[in-house]
PDB file of C-alpha atoms in Angstrom:
ATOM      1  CA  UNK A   1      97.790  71.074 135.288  1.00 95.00           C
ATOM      2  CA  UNK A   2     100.871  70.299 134.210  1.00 97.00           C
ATOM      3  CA  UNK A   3     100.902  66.803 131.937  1.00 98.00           C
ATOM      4  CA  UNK A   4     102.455  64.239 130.247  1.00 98.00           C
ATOM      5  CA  UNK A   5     100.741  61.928 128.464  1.00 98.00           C
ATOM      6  CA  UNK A   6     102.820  59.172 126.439  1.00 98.00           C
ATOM      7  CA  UNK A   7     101.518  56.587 123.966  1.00 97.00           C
ATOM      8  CA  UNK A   8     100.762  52.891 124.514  1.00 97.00           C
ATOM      9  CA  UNK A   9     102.568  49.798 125.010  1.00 98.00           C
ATOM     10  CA  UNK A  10     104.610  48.314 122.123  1.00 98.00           C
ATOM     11  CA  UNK A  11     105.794  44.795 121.204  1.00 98.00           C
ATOM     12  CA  UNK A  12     108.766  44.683 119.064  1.00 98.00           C
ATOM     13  CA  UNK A  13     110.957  42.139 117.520  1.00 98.00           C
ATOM     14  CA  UNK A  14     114.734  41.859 118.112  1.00 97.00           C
ATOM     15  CA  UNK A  15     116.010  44.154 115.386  1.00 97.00           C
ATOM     16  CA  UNK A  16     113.254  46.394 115.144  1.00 98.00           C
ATOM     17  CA  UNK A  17     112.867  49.684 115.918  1.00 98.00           C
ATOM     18  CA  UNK A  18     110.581  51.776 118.479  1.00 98.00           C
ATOM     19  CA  UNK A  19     109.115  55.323 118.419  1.00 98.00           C
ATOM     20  CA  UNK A  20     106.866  56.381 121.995  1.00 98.00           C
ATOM     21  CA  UNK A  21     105.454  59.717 121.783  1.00 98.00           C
ATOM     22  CA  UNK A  22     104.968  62.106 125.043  1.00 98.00           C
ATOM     23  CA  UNK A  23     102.174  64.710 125.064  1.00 98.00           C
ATOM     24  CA  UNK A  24     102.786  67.807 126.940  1.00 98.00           C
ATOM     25  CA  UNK A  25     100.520  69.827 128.132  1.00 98.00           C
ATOM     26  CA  UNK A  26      99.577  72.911 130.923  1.00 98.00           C
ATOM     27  CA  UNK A  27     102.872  74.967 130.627  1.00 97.00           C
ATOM     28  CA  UNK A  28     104.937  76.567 128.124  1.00 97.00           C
ATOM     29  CA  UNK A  29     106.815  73.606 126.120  1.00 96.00           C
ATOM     30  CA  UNK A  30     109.520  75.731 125.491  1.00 95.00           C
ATOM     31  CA  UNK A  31     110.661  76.470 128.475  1.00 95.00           C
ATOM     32  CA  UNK A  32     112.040  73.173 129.576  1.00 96.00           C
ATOM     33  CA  UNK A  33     113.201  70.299 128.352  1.00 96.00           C
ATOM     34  CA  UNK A  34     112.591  66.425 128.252  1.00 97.00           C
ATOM     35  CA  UNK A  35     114.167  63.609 129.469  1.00 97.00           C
ATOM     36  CA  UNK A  36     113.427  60.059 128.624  1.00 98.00           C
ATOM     37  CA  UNK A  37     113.972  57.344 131.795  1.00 98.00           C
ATOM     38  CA  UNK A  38     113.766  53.438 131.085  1.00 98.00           C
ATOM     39  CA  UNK A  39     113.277  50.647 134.066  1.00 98.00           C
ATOM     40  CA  UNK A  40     114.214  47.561 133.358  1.00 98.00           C
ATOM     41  CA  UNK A  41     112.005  44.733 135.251  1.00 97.00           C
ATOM     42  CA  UNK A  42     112.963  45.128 138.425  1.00 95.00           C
ATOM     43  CA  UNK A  43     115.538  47.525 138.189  1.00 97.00           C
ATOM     44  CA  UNK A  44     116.528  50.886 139.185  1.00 97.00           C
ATOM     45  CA  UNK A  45     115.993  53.657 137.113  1.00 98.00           C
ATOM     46  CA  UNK A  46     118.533  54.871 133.784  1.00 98.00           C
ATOM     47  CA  UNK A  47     118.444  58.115 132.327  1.00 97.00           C
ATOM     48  CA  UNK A  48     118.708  57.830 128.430  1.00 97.00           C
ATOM     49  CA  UNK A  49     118.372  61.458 126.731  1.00 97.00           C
ATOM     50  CA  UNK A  50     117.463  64.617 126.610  1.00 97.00           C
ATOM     51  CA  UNK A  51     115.970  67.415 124.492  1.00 96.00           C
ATOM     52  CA  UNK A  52     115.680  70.975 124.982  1.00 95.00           C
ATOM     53  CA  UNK A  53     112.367  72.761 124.664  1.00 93.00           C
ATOM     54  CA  UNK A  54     113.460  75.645 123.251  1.00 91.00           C
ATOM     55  CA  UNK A  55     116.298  74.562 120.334  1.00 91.00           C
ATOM     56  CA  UNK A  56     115.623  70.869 120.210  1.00 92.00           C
ATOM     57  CA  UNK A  57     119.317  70.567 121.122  1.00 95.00           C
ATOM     58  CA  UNK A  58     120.034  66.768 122.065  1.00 96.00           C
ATOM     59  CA  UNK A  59     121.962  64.988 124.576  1.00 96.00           C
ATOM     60  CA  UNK A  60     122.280  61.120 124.960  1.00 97.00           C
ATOM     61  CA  UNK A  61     123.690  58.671 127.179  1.00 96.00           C
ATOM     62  CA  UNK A  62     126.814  57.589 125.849  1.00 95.00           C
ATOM     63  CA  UNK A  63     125.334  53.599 126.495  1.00 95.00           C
ATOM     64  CA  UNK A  64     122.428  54.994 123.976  1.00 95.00           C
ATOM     65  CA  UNK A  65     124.651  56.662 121.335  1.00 92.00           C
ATOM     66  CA  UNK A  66     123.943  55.729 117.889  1.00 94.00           C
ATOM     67  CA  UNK A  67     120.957  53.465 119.160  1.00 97.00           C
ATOM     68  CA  UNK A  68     118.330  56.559 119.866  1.00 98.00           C
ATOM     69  CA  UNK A  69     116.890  59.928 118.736  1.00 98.00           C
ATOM     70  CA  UNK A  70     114.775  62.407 121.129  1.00 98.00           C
ATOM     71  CA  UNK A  71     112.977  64.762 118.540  1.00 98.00           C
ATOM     72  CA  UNK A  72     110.185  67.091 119.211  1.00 97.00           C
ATOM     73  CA  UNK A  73     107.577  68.905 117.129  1.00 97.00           C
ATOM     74  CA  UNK A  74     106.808  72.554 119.180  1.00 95.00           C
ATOM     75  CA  UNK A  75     103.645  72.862 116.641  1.00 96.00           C
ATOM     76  CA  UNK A  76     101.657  69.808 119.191  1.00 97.00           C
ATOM     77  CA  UNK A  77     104.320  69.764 122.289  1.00 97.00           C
ATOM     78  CA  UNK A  78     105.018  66.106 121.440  1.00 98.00           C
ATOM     79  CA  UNK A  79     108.516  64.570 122.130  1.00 98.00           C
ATOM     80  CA  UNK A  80     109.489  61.565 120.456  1.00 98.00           C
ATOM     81  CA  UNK A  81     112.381  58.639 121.597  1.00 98.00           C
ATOM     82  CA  UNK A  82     113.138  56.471 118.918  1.00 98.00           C
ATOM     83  CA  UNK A  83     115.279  53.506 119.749  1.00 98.00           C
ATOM     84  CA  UNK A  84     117.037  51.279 116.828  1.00 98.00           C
ATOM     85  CA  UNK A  85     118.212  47.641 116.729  1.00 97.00           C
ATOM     86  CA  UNK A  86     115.864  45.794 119.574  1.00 98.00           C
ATOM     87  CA  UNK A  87     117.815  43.479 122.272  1.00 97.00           C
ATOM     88  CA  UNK A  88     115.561  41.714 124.415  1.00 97.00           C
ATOM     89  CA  UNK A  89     117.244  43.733 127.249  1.00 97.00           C
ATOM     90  CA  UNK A  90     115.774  46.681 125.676  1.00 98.00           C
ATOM     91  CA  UNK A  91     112.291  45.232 127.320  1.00 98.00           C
ATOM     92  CA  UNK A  92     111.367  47.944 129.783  1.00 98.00           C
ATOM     93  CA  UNK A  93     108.880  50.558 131.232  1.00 98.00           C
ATOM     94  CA  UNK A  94     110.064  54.065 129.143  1.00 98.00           C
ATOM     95  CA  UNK A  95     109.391  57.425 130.831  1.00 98.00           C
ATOM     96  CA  UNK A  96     109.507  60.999 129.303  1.00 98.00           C
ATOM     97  CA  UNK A  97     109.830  63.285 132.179  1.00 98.00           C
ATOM     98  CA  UNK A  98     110.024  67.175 132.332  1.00 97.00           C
ATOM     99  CA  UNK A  99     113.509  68.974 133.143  1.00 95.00           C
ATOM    100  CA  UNK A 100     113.043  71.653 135.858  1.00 91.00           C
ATOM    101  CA  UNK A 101     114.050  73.971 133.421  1.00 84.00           C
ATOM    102  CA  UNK A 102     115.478  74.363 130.011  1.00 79.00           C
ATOM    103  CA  UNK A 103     119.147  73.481 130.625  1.00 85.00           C
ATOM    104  CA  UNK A 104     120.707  70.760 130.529  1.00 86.00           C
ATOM    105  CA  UNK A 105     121.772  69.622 134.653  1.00 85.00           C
ATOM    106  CA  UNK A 106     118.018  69.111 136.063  1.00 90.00           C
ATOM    107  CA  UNK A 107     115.906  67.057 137.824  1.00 96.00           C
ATOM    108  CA  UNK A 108     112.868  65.704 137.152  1.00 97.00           C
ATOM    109  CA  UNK A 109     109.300  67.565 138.354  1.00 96.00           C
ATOM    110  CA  UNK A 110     106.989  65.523 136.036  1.00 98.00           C
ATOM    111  CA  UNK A 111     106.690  62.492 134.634  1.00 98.00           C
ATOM    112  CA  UNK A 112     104.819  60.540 132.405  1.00 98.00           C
ATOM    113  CA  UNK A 113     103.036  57.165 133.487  1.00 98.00           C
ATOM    114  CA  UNK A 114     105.424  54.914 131.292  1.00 98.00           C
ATOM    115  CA  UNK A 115     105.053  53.215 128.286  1.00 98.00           C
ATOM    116  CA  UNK A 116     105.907  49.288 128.345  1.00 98.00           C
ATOM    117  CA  UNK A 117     108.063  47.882 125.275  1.00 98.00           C
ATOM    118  CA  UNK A 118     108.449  44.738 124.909  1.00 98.00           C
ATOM    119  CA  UNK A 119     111.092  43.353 123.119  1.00 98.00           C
ATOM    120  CA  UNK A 120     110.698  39.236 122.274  1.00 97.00           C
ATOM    121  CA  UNK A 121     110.977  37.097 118.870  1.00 94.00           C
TER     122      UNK A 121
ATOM    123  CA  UNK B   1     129.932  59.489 135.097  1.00 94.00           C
ATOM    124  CA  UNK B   2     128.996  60.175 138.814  1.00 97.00           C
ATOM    125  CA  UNK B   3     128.490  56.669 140.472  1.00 98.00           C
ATOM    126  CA  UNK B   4     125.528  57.348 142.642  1.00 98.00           C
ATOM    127  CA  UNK B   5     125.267  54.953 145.246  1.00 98.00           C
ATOM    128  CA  UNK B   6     122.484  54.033 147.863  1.00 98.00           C
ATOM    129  CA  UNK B   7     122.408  52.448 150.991  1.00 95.00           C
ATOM    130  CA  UNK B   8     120.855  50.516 152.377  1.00 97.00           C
ATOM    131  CA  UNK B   9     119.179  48.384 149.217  1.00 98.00           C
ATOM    132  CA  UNK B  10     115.928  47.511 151.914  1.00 98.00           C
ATOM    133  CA  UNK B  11     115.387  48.673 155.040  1.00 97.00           C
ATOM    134  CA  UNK B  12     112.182  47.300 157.320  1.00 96.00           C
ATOM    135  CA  UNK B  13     110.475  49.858 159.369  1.00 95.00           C
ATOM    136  CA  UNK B  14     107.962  49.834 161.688  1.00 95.00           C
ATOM    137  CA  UNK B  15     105.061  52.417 160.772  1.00 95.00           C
ATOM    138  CA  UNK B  16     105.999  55.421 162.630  1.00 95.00           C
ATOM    139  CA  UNK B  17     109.575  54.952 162.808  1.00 96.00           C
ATOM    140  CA  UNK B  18     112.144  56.957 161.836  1.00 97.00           C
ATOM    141  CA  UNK B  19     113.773  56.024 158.333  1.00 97.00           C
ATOM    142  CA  UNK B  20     117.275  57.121 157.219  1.00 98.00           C
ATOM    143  CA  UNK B  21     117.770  56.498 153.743  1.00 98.00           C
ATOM    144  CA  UNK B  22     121.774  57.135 152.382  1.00 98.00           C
ATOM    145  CA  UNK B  23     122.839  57.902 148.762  1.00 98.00           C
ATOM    146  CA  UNK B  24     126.643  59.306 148.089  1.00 98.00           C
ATOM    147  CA  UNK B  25     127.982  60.098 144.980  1.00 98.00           C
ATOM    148  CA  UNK B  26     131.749  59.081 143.379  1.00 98.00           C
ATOM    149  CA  UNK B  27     132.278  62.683 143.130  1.00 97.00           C
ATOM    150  CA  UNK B  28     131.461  66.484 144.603  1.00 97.00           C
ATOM    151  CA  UNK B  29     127.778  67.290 143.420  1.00 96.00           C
ATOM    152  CA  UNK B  30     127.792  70.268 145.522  1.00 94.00           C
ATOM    153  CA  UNK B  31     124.086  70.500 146.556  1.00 95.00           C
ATOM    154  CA  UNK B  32     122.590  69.083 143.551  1.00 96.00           C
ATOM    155  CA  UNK B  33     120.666  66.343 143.833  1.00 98.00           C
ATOM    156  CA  UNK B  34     117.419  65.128 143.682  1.00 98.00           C
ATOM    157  CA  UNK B  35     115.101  62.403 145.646  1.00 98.00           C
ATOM    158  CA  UNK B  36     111.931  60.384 144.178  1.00 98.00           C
ATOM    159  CA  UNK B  37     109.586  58.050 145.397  1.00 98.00           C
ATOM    160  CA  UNK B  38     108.234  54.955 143.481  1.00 98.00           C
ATOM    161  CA  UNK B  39     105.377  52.971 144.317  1.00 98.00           C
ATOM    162  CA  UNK B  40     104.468  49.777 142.459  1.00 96.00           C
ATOM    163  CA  UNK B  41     103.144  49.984 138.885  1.00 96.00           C
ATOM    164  CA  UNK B  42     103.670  53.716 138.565  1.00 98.00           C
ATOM    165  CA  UNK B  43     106.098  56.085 137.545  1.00 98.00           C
ATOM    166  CA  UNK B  44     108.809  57.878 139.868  1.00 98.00           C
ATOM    167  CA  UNK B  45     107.383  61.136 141.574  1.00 98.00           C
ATOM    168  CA  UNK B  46     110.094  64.190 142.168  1.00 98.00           C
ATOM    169  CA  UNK B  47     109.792  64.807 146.536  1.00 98.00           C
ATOM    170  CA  UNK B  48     113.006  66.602 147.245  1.00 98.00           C
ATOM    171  CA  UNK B  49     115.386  68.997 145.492  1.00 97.00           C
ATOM    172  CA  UNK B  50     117.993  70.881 145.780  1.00 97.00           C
ATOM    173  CA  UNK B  51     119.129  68.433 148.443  1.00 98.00           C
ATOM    174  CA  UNK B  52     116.557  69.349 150.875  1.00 98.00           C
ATOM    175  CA  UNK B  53     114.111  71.625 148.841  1.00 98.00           C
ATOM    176  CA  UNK B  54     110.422  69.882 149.452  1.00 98.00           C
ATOM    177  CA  UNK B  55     108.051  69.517 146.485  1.00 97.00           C
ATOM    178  CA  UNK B  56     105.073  71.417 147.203  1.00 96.00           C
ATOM    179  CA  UNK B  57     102.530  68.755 148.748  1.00 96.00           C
ATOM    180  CA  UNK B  58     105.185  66.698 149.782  1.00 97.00           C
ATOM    181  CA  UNK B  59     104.604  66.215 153.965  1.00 97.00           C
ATOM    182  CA  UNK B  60     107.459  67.752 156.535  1.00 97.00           C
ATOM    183  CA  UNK B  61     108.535  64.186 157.520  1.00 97.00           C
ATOM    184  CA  UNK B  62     110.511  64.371 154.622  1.00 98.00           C
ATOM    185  CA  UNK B  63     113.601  65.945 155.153  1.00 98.00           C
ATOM    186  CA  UNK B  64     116.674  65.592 153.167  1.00 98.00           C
ATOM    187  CA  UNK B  65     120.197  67.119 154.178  1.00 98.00           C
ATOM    188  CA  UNK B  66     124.210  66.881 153.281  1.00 97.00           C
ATOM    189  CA  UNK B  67     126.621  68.693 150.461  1.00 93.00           C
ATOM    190  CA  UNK B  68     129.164  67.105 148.556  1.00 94.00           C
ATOM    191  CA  UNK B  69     129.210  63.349 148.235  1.00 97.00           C
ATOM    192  CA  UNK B  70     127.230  62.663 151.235  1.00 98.00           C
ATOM    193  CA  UNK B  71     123.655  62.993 151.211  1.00 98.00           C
ATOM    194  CA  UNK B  72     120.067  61.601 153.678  1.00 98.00           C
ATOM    195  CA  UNK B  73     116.163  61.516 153.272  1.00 98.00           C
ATOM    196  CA  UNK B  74     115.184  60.997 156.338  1.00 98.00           C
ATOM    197  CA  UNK B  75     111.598  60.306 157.113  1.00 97.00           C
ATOM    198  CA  UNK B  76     110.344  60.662 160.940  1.00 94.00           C
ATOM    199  CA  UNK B  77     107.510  58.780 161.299  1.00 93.00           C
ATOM    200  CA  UNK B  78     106.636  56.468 158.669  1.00 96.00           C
ATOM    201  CA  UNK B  79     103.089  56.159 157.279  1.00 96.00           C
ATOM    202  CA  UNK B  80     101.544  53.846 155.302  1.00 94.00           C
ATOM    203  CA  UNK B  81     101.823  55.374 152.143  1.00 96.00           C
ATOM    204  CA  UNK B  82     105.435  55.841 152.588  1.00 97.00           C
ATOM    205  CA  UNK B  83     106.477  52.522 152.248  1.00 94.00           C
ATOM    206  CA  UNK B  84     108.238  52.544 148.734  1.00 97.00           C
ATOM    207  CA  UNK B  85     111.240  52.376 146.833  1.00 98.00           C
ATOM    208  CA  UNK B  86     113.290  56.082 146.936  1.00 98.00           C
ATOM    209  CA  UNK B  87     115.852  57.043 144.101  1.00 98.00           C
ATOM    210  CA  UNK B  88     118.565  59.395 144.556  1.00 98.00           C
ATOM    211  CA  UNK B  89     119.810  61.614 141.867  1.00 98.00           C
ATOM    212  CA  UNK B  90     122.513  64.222 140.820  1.00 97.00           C
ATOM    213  CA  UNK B  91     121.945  66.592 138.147  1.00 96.00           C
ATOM    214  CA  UNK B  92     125.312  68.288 138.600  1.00 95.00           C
ATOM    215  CA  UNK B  93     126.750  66.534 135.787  1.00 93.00           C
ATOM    216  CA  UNK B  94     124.893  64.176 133.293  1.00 94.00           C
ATOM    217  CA  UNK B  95     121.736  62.651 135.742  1.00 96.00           C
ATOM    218  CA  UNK B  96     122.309  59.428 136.997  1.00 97.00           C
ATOM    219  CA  UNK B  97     120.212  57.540 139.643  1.00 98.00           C
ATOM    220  CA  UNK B  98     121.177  55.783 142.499  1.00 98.00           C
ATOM    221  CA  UNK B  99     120.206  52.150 142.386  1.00 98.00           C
ATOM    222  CA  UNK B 100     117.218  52.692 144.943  1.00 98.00           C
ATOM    223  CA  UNK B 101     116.250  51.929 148.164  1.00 98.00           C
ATOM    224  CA  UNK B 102     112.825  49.779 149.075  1.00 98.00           C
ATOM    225  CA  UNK B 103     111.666  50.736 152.506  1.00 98.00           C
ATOM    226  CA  UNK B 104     109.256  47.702 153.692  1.00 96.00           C
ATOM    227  CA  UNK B 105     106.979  47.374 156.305  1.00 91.00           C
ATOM    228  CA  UNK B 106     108.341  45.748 159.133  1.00 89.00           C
TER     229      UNK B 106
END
């Protein structure tokens, strides 16, 4: 079945930087891309980025530019969201999810089950 | 950016009441958007696209509907496990969300 597994919860420092990983597995990776989705505490939902499964092409949220990197390695189907200079509103649940297909306007069929940063001094 | 907005933020329903859930967008987004259901400590799970295209799985008391800006999930008897928070989104220009709507027991 179709799967995304992401890595565990991280507790960062203001300033600091934070790579989660996303595992896919049970379909061809490059045929659609990735999206990463944070949730604040209690908040609504805020699409960050993008990377396409098939020429790692990139597309950010222009709150996000400069700030984070989606990367991917095909070799393992892992996706990567690295996000620079910690706030303490960074602190949120971070989702990859899977594009419906490999362009760029999609929804979302498949997400992972979050990974929790914490941002605090 | 499209402006997604939902209405209402909560609504109470009794269990097997009808629920009408409202998102419209700042902008045409033809038929191209997307609704997901959130439960509490997990992630966001795709139920309709397309507008009113249900996810395989997902039960026929689900029904979404509209074009354009205006846009319903409408749920005709309300179970249980429905009782969530629902996200509206478009995906005809970069994705945004709506802001969500919780739909509580009454």
């Amino acid at each position: 079945q179709v799967q995304l597994v992401q890595s565990g919860a991280e507790v960062k420092k203001p300033g600091a930087s934070v790579k989660v990983s996303c595992k896919a597995s049970g379909y061809t990776f490059t045929k659609y891309g990735i999206s990463w989705v944070r949730q604040a505490p209690g908040q609504g939902l805020e699409w960050m980025g993008w990377i396409s499964g098939h020429d790692r092409y990139t597309k950010y949220a222009q709150k996000f530019q400069g700030r984070v990197s989606v990367t991917s390695d095909i070799s393992t189907t892992t996706v990567y969201m690295d996000l620079r200079s910690l706030r303490s509103d960074d602190t949120a649940v971070y989702y990859c999810a899977r594009g419906s297909g490999m362009y760029f306007y999609h929804y979302m069929d498949v997400w992972g089950k979050g990974t929790t940063v914490t941002v605090s001094s | 950016e499209i402006v997604m907005t939902q209405s209402p933020a909560t609504l109470s329903v009794s269990p097997g009441e009808r629920a009408t859930l409202s998102c419209r967008a700042s902008q045409s987004i033809n038929s191209n958007l997307a609704w997901y259901q959130q439960k509490p400590g997990q992630a966001p799970r795709l139920i309709i696209n397309d507008t009113s295209t249900r996810v395989t799985g997902i039960p026929a008391r689900f029904s979404g509907s509209g074009s354009g800006t205006e846009f319903t999930l409408t749920i005709s008897s309300l179970q249980s496990e429905d009782f969530a928070v629902y996200y509206c989104q478009q995906y005809s220009n970069w994705p945004t969300f709506g802001g969500g709507t919780k739909v509580e027991i009454k």
